[in-house]
Short mmCIF file of C-alpha atoms and ligand atoms in Angstrom, two decimals:
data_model
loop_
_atom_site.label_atom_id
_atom_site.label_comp_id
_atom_site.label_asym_id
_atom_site.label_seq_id
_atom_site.Cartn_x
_atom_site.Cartn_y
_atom_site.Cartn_z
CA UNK A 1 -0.88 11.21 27.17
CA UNK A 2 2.78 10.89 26.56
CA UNK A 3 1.84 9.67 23.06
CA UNK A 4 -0.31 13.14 22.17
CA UNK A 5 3.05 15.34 23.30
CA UNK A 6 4.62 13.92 21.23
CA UNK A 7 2.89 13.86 18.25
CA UNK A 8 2.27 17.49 18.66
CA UNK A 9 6.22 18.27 18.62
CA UNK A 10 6.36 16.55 15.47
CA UNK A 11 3.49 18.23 14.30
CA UNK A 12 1.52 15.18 13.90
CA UNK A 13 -2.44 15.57 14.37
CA UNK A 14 -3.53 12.12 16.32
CA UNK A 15 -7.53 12.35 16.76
CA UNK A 16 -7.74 11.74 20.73
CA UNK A 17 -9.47 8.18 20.08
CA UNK A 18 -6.19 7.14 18.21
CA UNK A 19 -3.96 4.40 19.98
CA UNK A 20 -0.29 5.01 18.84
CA UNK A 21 2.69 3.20 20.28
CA UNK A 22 5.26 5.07 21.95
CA UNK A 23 7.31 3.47 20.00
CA UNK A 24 5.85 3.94 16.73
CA UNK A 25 7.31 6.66 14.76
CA UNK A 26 5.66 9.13 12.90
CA UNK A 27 6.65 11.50 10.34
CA UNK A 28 5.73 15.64 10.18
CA UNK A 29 2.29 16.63 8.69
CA UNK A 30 1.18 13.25 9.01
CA UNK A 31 -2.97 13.16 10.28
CA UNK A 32 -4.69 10.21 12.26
CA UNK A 33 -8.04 10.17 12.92
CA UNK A 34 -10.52 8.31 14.92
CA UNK A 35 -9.97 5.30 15.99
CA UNK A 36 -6.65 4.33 14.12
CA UNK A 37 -4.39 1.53 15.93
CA UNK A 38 -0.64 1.90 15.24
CA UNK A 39 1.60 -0.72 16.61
CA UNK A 40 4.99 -0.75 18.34
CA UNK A 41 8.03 -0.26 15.53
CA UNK A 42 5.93 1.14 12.80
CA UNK A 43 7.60 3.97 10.80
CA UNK A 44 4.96 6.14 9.43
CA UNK A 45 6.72 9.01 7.02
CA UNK A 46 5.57 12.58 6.74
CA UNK A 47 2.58 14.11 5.40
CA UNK A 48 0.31 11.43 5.32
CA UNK A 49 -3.65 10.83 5.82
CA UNK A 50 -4.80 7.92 7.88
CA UNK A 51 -8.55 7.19 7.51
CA UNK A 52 -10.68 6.44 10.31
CA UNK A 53 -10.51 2.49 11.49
CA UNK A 54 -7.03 1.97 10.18
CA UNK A 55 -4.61 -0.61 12.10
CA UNK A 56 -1.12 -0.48 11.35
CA UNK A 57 0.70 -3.67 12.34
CA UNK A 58 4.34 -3.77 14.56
CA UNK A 59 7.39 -2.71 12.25
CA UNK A 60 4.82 -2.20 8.89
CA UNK A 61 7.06 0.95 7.19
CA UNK A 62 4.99 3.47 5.39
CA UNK A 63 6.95 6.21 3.41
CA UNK A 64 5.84 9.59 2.79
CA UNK A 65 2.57 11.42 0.88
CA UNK A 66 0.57 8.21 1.56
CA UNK A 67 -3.05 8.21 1.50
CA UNK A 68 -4.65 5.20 3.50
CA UNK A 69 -8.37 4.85 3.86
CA UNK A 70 -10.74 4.45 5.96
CA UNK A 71 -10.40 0.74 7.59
CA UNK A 72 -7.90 -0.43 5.83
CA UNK A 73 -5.81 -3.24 7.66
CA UNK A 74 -1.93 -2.93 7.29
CA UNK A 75 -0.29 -6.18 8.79
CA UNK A 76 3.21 -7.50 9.84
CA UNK A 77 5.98 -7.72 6.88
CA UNK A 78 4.57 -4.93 4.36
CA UNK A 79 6.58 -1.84 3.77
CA UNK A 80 4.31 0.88 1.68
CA UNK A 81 6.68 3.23 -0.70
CA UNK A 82 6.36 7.48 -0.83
CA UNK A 83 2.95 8.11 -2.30
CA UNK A 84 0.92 5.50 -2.20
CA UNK A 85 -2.61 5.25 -2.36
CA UNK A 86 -4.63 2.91 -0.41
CA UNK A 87 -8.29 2.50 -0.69
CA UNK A 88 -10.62 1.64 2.24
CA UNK A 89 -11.11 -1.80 3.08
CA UNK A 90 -7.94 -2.89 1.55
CA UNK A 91 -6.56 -5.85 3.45
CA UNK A 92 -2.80 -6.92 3.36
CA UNK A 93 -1.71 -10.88 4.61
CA UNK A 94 0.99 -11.96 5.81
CA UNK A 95 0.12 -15.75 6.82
CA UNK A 96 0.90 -17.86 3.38
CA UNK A 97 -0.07 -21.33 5.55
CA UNK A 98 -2.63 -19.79 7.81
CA UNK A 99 -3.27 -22.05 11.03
CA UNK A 100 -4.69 -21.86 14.58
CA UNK A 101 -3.09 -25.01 15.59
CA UNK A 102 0.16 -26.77 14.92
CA UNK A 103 -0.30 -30.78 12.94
CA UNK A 104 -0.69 -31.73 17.04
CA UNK A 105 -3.66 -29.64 17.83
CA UNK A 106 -1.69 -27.13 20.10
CA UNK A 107 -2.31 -23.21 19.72
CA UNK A 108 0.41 -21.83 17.36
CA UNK A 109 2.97 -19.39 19.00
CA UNK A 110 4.95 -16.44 17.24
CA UNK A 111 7.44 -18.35 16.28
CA UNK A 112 5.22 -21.55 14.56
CA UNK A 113 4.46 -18.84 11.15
CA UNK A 114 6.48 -17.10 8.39
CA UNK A 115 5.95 -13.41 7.55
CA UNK A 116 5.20 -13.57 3.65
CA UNK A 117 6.40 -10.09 2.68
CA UNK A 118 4.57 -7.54 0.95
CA UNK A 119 6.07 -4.46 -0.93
CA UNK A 120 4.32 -1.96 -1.91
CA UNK A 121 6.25 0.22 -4.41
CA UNK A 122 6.54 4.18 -5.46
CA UNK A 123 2.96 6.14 -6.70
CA UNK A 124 1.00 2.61 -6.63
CA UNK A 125 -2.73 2.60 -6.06
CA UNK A 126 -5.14 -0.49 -4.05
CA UNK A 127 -8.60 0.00 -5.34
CA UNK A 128 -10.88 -0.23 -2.42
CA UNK A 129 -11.92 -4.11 -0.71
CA UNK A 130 -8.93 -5.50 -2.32
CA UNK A 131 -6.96 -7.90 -0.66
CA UNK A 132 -2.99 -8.68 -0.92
CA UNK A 133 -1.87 -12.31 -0.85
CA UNK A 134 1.62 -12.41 0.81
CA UNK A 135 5.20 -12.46 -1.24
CA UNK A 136 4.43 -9.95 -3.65
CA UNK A 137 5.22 -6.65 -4.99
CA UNK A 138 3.09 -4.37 -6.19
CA UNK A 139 5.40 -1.92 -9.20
CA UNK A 140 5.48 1.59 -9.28
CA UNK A 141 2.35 3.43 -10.24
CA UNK A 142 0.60 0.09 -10.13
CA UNK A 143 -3.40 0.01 -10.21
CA UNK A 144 -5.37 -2.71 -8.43
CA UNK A 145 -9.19 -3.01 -9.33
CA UNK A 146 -11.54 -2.40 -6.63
CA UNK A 147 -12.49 -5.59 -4.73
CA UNK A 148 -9.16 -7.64 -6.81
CA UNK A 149 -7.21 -10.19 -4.80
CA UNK A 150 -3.87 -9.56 -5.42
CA UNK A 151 -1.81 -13.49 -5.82
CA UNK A 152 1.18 -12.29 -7.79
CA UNK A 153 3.51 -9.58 -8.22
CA UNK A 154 2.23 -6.79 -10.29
CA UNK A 155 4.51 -5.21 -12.83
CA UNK A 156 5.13 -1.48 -12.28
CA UNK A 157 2.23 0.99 -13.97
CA UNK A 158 0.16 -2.98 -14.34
CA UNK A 159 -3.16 -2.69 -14.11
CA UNK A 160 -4.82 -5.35 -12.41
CA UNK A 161 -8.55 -6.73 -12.23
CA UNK A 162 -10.30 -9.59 -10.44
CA UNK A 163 -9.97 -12.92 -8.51
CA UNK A 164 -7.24 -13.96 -8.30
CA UNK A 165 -6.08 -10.41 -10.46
CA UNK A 166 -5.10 -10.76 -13.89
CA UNK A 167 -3.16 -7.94 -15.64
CA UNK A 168 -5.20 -5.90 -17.86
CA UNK A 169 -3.36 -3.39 -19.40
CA UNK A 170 -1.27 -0.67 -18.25
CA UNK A 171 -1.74 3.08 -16.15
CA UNK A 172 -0.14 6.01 -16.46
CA UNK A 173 1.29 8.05 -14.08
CA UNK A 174 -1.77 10.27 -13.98
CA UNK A 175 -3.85 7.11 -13.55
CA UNK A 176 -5.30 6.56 -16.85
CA UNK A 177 -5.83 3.32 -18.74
CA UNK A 178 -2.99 3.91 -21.27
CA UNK A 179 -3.40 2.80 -25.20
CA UNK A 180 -1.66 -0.25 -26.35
CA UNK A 181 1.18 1.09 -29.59
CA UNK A 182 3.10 -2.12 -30.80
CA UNK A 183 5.28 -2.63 -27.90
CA UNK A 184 4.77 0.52 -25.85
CA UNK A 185 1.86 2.11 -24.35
CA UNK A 186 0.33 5.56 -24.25
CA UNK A 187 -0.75 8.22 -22.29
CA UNK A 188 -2.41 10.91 -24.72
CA UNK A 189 -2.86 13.44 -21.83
CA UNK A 190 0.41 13.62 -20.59
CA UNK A 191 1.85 12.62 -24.23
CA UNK A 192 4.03 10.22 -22.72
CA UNK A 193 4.88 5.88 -23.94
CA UNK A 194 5.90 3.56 -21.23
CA UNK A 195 7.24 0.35 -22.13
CA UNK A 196 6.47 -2.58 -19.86
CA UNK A 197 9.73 -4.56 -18.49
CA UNK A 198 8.75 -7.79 -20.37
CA UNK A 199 8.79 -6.13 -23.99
CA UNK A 200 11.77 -4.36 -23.21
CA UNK A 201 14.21 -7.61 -22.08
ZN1 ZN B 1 -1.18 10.24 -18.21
#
């Protein structure tokens, strides 16, 4: 009850089957709905949307303006940038050696794992299904295909498509596929060239 007293001082709007931590902080304007699980430590920024089904792992940061989906899974060690989208069924790791049990067949504690980080950066969108292979970063204004699985760090306004994702081209800032000119790329509707960071070194 605490929890919902809370969240309405903030002016946070937690569906009443939500299960926030006390100790999960979470930013003005931000909605919850059903059945969302957010864990001790997370730090959820304003004005955001969480879809119905979505667990949010202990310390994950999320910034602010963020759009997550219904059922998406957001574990340990990722921190999500301002305005990020995030499709449903999106999955983010955080186990590079996943295992039960240690080499001598006992159950693995806390402290028998490493946290492979995830970043997720500025205006970067996770098509829906797609899943995030630890130690990466995901660039600014990123695009990952629906259903890609995500290996390697994605360069910002990359496009990326498949299993494991390849890069296949680059997206504006308004989302479109933008059009390949010598070194630079282009956005005809907003009129604007991007270059990527390996032309430009
Ligand atoms: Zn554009």
């Amino acid at each position: 009850m605490s929890d919902v007293v809370e969240a309405q001082r903030l002016n946070v709007r937690i569906h009443p089957t939500a299960e926030v931590s006390p100790k999960a902080l979470i930013g003005s304007g931000t909605r919850e709905w059903h059945q969302v699980q957010i864990r001790e430590g997370a730090v959820i920024g304003e004005n955001c949307i969480i879809g119905k089904d979505v667990y949010i792992d202990f310390d994950v940061k999320v910034g602010k303006n963020v759009k997550i989906q219904n059922g998406a899974y957001l574990y340990h060690g990722l921190t999500v940038e301002d305005g990020v989208f995030i499709g449903p069924r999106v999955v983010f790791t955080n186990d590079v050696y996943p295992r039960a049990i240690t080499p001598e067949g006992e159950l693995k504690g806390n402290d028998d794992w490493e946290v492979g980080p995830i970043v997720v950066k500025y205006g970067a969108s996770i098509g829906t299904g797609s899943i995030i292979i630890p130690n990466v970063t995901i660039g600014q204004f990123a695009l990952v295909a629906a259903g890609a699985v995500v290996t390697r760090t994605v360069p910002d306004h990359g496009l990326v498509i498949g299993v494991p994702a390849r890069l296949a081209g680059y997206v504006c800032k308004c989302g479109l596929k933008m059009v390949q000119k010598g070194e630079q790329y282009y956005c005809a509707k907003c009129d604007w060239y991007f270059t990527p960071e390996e032309a430009s070194k």
